[in-house]
Short mmCIF file of C-alpha atoms in Angstrom, two decimals:
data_model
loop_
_atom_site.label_atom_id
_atom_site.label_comp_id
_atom_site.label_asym_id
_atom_site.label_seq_id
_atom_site.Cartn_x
_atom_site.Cartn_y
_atom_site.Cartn_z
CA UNK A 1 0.40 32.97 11.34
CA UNK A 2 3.21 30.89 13.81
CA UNK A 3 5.08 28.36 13.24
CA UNK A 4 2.77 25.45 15.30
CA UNK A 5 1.96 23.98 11.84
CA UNK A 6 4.66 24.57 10.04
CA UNK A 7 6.67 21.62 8.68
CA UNK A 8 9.70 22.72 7.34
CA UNK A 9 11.38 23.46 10.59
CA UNK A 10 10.09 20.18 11.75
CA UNK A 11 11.83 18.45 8.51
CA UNK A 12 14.79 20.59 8.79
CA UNK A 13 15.38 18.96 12.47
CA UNK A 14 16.34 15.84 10.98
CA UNK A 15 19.52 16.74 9.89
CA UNK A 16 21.06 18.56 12.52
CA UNK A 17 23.08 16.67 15.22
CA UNK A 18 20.48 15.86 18.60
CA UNK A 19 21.65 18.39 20.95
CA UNK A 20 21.11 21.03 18.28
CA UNK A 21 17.09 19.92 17.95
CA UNK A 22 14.65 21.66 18.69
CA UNK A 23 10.92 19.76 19.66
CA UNK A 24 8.03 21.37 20.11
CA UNK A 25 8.51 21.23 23.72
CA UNK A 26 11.58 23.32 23.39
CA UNK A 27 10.27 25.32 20.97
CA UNK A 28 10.49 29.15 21.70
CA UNK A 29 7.71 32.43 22.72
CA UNK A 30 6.38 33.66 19.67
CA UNK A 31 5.65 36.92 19.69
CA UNK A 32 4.64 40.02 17.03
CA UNK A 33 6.12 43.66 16.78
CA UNK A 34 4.27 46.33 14.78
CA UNK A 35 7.21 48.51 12.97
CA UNK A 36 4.85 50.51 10.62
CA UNK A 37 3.05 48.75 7.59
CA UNK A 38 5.30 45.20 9.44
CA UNK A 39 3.99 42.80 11.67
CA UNK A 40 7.25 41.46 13.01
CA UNK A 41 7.17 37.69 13.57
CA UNK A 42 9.96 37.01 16.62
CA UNK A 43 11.35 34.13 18.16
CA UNK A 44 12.12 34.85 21.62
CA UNK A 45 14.48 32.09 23.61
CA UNK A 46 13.97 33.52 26.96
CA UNK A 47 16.14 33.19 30.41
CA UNK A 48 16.50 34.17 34.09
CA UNK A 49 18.95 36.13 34.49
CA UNK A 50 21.21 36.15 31.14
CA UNK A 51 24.36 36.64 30.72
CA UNK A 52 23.89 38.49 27.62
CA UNK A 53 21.45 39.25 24.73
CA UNK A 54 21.87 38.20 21.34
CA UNK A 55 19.57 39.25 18.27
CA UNK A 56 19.93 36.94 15.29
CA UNK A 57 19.76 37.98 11.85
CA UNK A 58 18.71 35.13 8.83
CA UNK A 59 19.83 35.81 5.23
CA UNK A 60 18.10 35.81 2.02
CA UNK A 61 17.65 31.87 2.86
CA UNK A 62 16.28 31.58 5.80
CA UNK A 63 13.74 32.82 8.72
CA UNK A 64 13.88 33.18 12.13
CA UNK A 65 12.78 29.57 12.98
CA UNK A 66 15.79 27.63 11.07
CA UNK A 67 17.99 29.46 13.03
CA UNK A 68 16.84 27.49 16.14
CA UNK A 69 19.90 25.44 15.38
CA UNK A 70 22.28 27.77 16.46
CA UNK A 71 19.61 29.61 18.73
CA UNK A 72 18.62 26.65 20.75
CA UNK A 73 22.09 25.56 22.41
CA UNK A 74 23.13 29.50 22.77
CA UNK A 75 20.13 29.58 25.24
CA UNK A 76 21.41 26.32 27.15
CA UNK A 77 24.44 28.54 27.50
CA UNK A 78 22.52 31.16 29.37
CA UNK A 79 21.90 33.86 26.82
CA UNK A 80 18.64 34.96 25.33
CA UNK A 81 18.02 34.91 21.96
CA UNK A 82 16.09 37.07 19.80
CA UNK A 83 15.35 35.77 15.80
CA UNK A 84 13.28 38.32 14.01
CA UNK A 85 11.40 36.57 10.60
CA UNK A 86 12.63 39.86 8.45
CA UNK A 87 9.74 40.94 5.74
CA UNK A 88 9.49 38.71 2.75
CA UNK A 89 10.64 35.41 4.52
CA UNK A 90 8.66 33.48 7.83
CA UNK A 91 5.32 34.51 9.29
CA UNK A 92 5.73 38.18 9.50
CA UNK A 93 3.51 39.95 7.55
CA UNK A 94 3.18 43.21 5.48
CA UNK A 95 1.70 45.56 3.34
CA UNK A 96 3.32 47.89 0.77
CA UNK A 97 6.90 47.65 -0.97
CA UNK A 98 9.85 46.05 0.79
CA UNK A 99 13.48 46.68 0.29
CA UNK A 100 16.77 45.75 2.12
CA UNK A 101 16.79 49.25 3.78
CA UNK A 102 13.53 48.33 5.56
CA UNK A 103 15.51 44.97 6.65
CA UNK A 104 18.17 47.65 8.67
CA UNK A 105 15.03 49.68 10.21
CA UNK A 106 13.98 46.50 11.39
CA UNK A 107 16.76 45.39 13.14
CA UNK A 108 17.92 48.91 14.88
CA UNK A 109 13.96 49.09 15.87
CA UNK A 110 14.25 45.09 17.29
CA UNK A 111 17.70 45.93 19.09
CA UNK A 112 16.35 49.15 20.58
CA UNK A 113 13.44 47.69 21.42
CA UNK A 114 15.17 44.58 23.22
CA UNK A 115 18.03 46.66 24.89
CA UNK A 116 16.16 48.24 27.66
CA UNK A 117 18.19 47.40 30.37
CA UNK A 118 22.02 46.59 31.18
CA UNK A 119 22.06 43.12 29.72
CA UNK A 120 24.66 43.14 27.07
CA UNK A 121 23.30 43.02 23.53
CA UNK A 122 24.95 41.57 20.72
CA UNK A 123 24.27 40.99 16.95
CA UNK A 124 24.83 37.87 15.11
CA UNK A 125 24.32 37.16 11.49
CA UNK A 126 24.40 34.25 9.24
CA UNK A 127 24.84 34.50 5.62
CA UNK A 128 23.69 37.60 4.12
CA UNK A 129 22.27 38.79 7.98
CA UNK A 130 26.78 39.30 8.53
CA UNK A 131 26.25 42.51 6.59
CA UNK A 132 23.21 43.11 8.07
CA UNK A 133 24.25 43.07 11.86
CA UNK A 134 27.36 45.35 10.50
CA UNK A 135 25.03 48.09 9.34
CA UNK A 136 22.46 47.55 12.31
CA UNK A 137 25.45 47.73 14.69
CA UNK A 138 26.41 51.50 12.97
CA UNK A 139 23.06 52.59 13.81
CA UNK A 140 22.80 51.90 17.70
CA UNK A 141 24.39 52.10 20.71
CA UNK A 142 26.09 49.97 23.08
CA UNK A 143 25.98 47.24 20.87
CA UNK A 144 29.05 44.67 22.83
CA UNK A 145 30.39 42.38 20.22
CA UNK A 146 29.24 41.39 15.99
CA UNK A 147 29.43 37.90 15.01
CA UNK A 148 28.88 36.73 11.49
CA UNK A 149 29.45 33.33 9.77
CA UNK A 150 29.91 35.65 6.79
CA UNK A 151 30.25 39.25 5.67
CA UNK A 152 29.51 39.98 1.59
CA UNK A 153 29.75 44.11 0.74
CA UNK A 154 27.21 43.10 -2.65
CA UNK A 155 28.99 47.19 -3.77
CA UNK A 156 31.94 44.94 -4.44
CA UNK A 157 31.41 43.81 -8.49
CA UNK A 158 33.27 40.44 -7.46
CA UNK A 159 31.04 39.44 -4.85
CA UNK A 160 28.15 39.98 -6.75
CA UNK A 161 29.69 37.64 -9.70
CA UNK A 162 30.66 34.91 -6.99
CA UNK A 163 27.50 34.92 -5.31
CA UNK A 164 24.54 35.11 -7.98
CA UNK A 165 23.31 32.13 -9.77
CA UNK A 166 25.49 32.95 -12.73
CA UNK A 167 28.23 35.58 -13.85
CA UNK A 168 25.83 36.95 -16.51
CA UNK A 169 22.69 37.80 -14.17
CA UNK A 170 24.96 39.48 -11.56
CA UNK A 171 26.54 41.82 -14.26
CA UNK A 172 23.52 42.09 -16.66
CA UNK A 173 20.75 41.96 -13.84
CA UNK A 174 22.22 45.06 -11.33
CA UNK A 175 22.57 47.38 -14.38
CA UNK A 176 18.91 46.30 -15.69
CA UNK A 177 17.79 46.96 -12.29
CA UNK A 178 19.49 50.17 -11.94
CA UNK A 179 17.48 51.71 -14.98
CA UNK A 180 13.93 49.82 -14.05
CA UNK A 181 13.32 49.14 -10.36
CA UNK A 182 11.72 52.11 -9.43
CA UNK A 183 9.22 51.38 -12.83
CA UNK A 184 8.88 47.51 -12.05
CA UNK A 185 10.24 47.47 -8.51
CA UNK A 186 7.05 45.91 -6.56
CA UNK A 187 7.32 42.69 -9.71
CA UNK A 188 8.18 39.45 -7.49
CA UNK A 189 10.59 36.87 -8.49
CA UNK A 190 12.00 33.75 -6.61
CA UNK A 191 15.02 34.59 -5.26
CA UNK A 192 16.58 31.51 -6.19
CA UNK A 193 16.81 32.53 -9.40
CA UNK A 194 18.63 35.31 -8.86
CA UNK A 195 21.09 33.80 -5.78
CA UNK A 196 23.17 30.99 -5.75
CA UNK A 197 20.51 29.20 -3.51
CA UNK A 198 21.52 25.37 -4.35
CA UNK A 199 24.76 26.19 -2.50
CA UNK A 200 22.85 27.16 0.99
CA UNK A 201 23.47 23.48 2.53
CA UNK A 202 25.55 21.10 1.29
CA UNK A 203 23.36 18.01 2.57
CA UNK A 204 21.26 17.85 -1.41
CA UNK A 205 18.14 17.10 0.55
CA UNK A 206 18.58 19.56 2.76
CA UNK A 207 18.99 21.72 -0.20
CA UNK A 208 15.74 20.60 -2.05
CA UNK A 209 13.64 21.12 1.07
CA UNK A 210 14.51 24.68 2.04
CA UNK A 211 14.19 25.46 -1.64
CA UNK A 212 10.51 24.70 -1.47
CA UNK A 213 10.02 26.56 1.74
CA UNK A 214 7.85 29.47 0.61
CA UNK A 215 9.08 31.56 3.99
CA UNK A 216 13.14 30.41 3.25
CA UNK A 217 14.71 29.42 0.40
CA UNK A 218 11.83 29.23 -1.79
CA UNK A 219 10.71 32.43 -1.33
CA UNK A 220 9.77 35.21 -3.61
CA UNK A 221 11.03 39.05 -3.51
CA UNK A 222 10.26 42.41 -5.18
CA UNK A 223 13.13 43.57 -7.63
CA UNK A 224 13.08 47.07 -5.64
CA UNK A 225 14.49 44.73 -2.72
CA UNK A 226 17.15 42.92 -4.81
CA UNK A 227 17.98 45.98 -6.32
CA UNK A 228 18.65 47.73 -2.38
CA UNK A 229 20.26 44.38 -1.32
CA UNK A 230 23.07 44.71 -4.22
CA UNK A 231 23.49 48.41 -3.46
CA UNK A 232 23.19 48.73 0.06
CA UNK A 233 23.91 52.02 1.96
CA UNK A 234 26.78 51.22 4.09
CA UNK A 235 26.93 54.43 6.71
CA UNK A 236 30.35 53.61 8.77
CA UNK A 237 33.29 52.11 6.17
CA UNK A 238 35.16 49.17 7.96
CA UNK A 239 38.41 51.22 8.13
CA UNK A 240 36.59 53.45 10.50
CA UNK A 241 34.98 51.06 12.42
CA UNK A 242 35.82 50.51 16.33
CA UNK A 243 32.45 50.56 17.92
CA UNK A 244 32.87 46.79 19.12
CA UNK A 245 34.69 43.79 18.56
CA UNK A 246 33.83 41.42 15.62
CA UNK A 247 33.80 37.85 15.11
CA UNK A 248 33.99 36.01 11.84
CA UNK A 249 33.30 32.37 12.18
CA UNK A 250 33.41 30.91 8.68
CA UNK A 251 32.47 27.62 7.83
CA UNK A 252 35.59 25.93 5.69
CA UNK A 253 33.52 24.17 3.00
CA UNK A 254 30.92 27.12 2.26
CA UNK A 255 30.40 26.35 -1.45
CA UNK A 256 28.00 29.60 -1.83
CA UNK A 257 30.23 32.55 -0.29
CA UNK A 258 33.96 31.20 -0.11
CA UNK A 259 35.95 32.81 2.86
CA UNK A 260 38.13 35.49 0.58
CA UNK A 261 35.02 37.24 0.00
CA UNK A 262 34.26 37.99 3.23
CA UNK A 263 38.10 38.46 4.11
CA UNK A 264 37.73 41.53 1.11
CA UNK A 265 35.75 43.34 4.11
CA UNK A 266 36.89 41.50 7.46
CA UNK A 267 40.55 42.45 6.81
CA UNK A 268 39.60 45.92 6.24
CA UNK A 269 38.31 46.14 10.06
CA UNK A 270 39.78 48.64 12.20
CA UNK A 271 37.96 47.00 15.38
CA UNK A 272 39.00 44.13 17.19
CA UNK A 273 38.73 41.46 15.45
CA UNK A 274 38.73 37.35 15.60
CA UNK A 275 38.46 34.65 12.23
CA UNK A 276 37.80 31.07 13.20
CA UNK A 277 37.10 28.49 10.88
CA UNK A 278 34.45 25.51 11.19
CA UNK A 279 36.00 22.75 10.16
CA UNK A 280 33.67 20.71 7.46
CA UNK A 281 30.88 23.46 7.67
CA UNK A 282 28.77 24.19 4.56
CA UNK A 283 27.13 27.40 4.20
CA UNK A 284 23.88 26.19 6.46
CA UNK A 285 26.29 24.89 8.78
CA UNK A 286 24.21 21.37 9.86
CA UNK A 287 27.38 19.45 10.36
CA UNK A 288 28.13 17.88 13.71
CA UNK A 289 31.95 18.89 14.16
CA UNK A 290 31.33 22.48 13.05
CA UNK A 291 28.39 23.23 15.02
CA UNK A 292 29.89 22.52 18.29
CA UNK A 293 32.66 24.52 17.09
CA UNK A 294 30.31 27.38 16.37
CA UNK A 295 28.70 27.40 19.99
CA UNK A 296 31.96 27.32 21.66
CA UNK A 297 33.32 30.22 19.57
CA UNK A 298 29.95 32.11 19.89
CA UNK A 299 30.46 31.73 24.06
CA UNK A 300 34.02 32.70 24.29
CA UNK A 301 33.79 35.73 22.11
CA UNK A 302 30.40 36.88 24.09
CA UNK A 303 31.83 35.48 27.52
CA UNK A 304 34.79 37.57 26.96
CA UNK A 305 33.19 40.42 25.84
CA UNK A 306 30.50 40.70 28.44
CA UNK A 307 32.16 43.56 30.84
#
């Protein structure tokens, strides 16, 4: 499965600003990577000669694709881009139980993989994929620089209140969790009844179409993975962490994860360290203004960072 007759992407095009568009001319290498019982789905924005090397990381909302529009003008800046489709969301396919920790054995095995020569490599996560470039960054080498439009520790009681669909299933849903997941772990449910997921764009049509996206918004996960997504093992604290410099680039009118929940985490940092704000951003940050402010930050940081 690929993405050639997919139509969500192709919908989700329509709202983002021209020179953040992808076509099907444009469209980047698909390609597969076996990590055990995973086929990998990747999008691969290839090069010559690039400055630098940047794997992207989706969320609990998205896939590889819909990250074209951050993906697509990176490349026209000279970098290559790498979007894995992590298990449970896009074309990649699998067999057996899935949890968050799989979702960090995936990206260490996609940055070793992909780091093969002296092209710098750096991570870059959007949404819930913040955390996840953190934690893939602790387990690998060399990494140059994090970015993140956002960066939720779910151990954090708060967070987990702020960012569920409601108060009550954040409290009440970890703890019944806790005591059944390893019982009733491989039961499915749509993650957007469990996340805040109407908050993911704040365009409402936007909104309603990635909620019926089957491989993004729409799509359905094993409790044994929410239960490892709200209790994720988190190997280097932030205090002690000065493998590489991080960027936060947090979109000012995120309605789903407000900026003082990622600041619970960012200020704890003992790296160095850079917040900018896009200016009238929502969390799936379509909007003209901050978009362009999102590829200029993502070039200086990585531009700067390069040596």
């Amino acid at each position: 499965m690929d993405y050639k007759n997919d139509s969500c992407w192709k919908d989700v095009q329509k709202h983002l600003p021209l020179d953040n568009r992808l076509t099907s001319n444009t469209a980047p290498l698909e390609k597969f990577m076996t990590i055990g019982n995973i086929n990998l789905h990747i999008d691969h924005y290839t090069v010559e000669k690039p400055l630098a090397r940047i794997v992207l990381f989706h969320g609990v909302g998205g896939n590889g694709r819909l990250l074209s529009f951050i993906a697509f003008p990176l490349m026209k800046n000279g970098f290559e881009i790498i979007c894995p489709d992590l298990p449970l969301y896009g074309c990649t396919k699998y067999s057996g139980s899935i949890t968050y920790d799989m979702w960090v054995d995936c990206g260490v095995q996609v940055v070793n993989q992909f780091h093969r020569d002296t092209v710098p490599i750096f991570l870059f996560g959007l949404s819930a994929g913040g955390m996840l470039a953190y934690q893939v960054a602790t387990r690998c080498s060399d990494i140059s620089g994090i970015i993140a439009t956002c960066i939720l520790d779910q151990r954090n009681k708060h967070i987990r209140k702020m960012t569920a669909r409601s108060p009550f299933i954040a409290v009440i849903g970890n703890a019944l969790l806790s005591a059944t997941h390893r019982i009733i772990g491989s039961l499915k449910i749509p993650m957007k009844l469990v996340a805040n997921m109407r908050a993911i764009a704040n365009n409402n049509d936007l909104a309603e179409l990635l909620m019926r996206d089957k491989k993004s918004s729409g799509a359905s996960v094993p409790l044994s993975f929410i239960h490892s997504m709200l209790n994720p093992i988190i190997d280097v604290e932030p205090e002690c962490f000065t493998q590489c410099p991080f960027l936060l680039v947090h979109p000012e009118n995120d309605r789903w994860t407000d900026i003082r929940l990622s600041k619970l985490f960012f200020d704890r940092l003992a790296c160095n360290k850079e917040l900018h704000i896009l200016e009238g951003a929502g969390h799936f940050p379509v909007e003209a203004k901050g978009l362009k402010q999102l590829e200029e930050f993502c070039t200086e940081f990585i531009c700067k960072h390069i040596q």
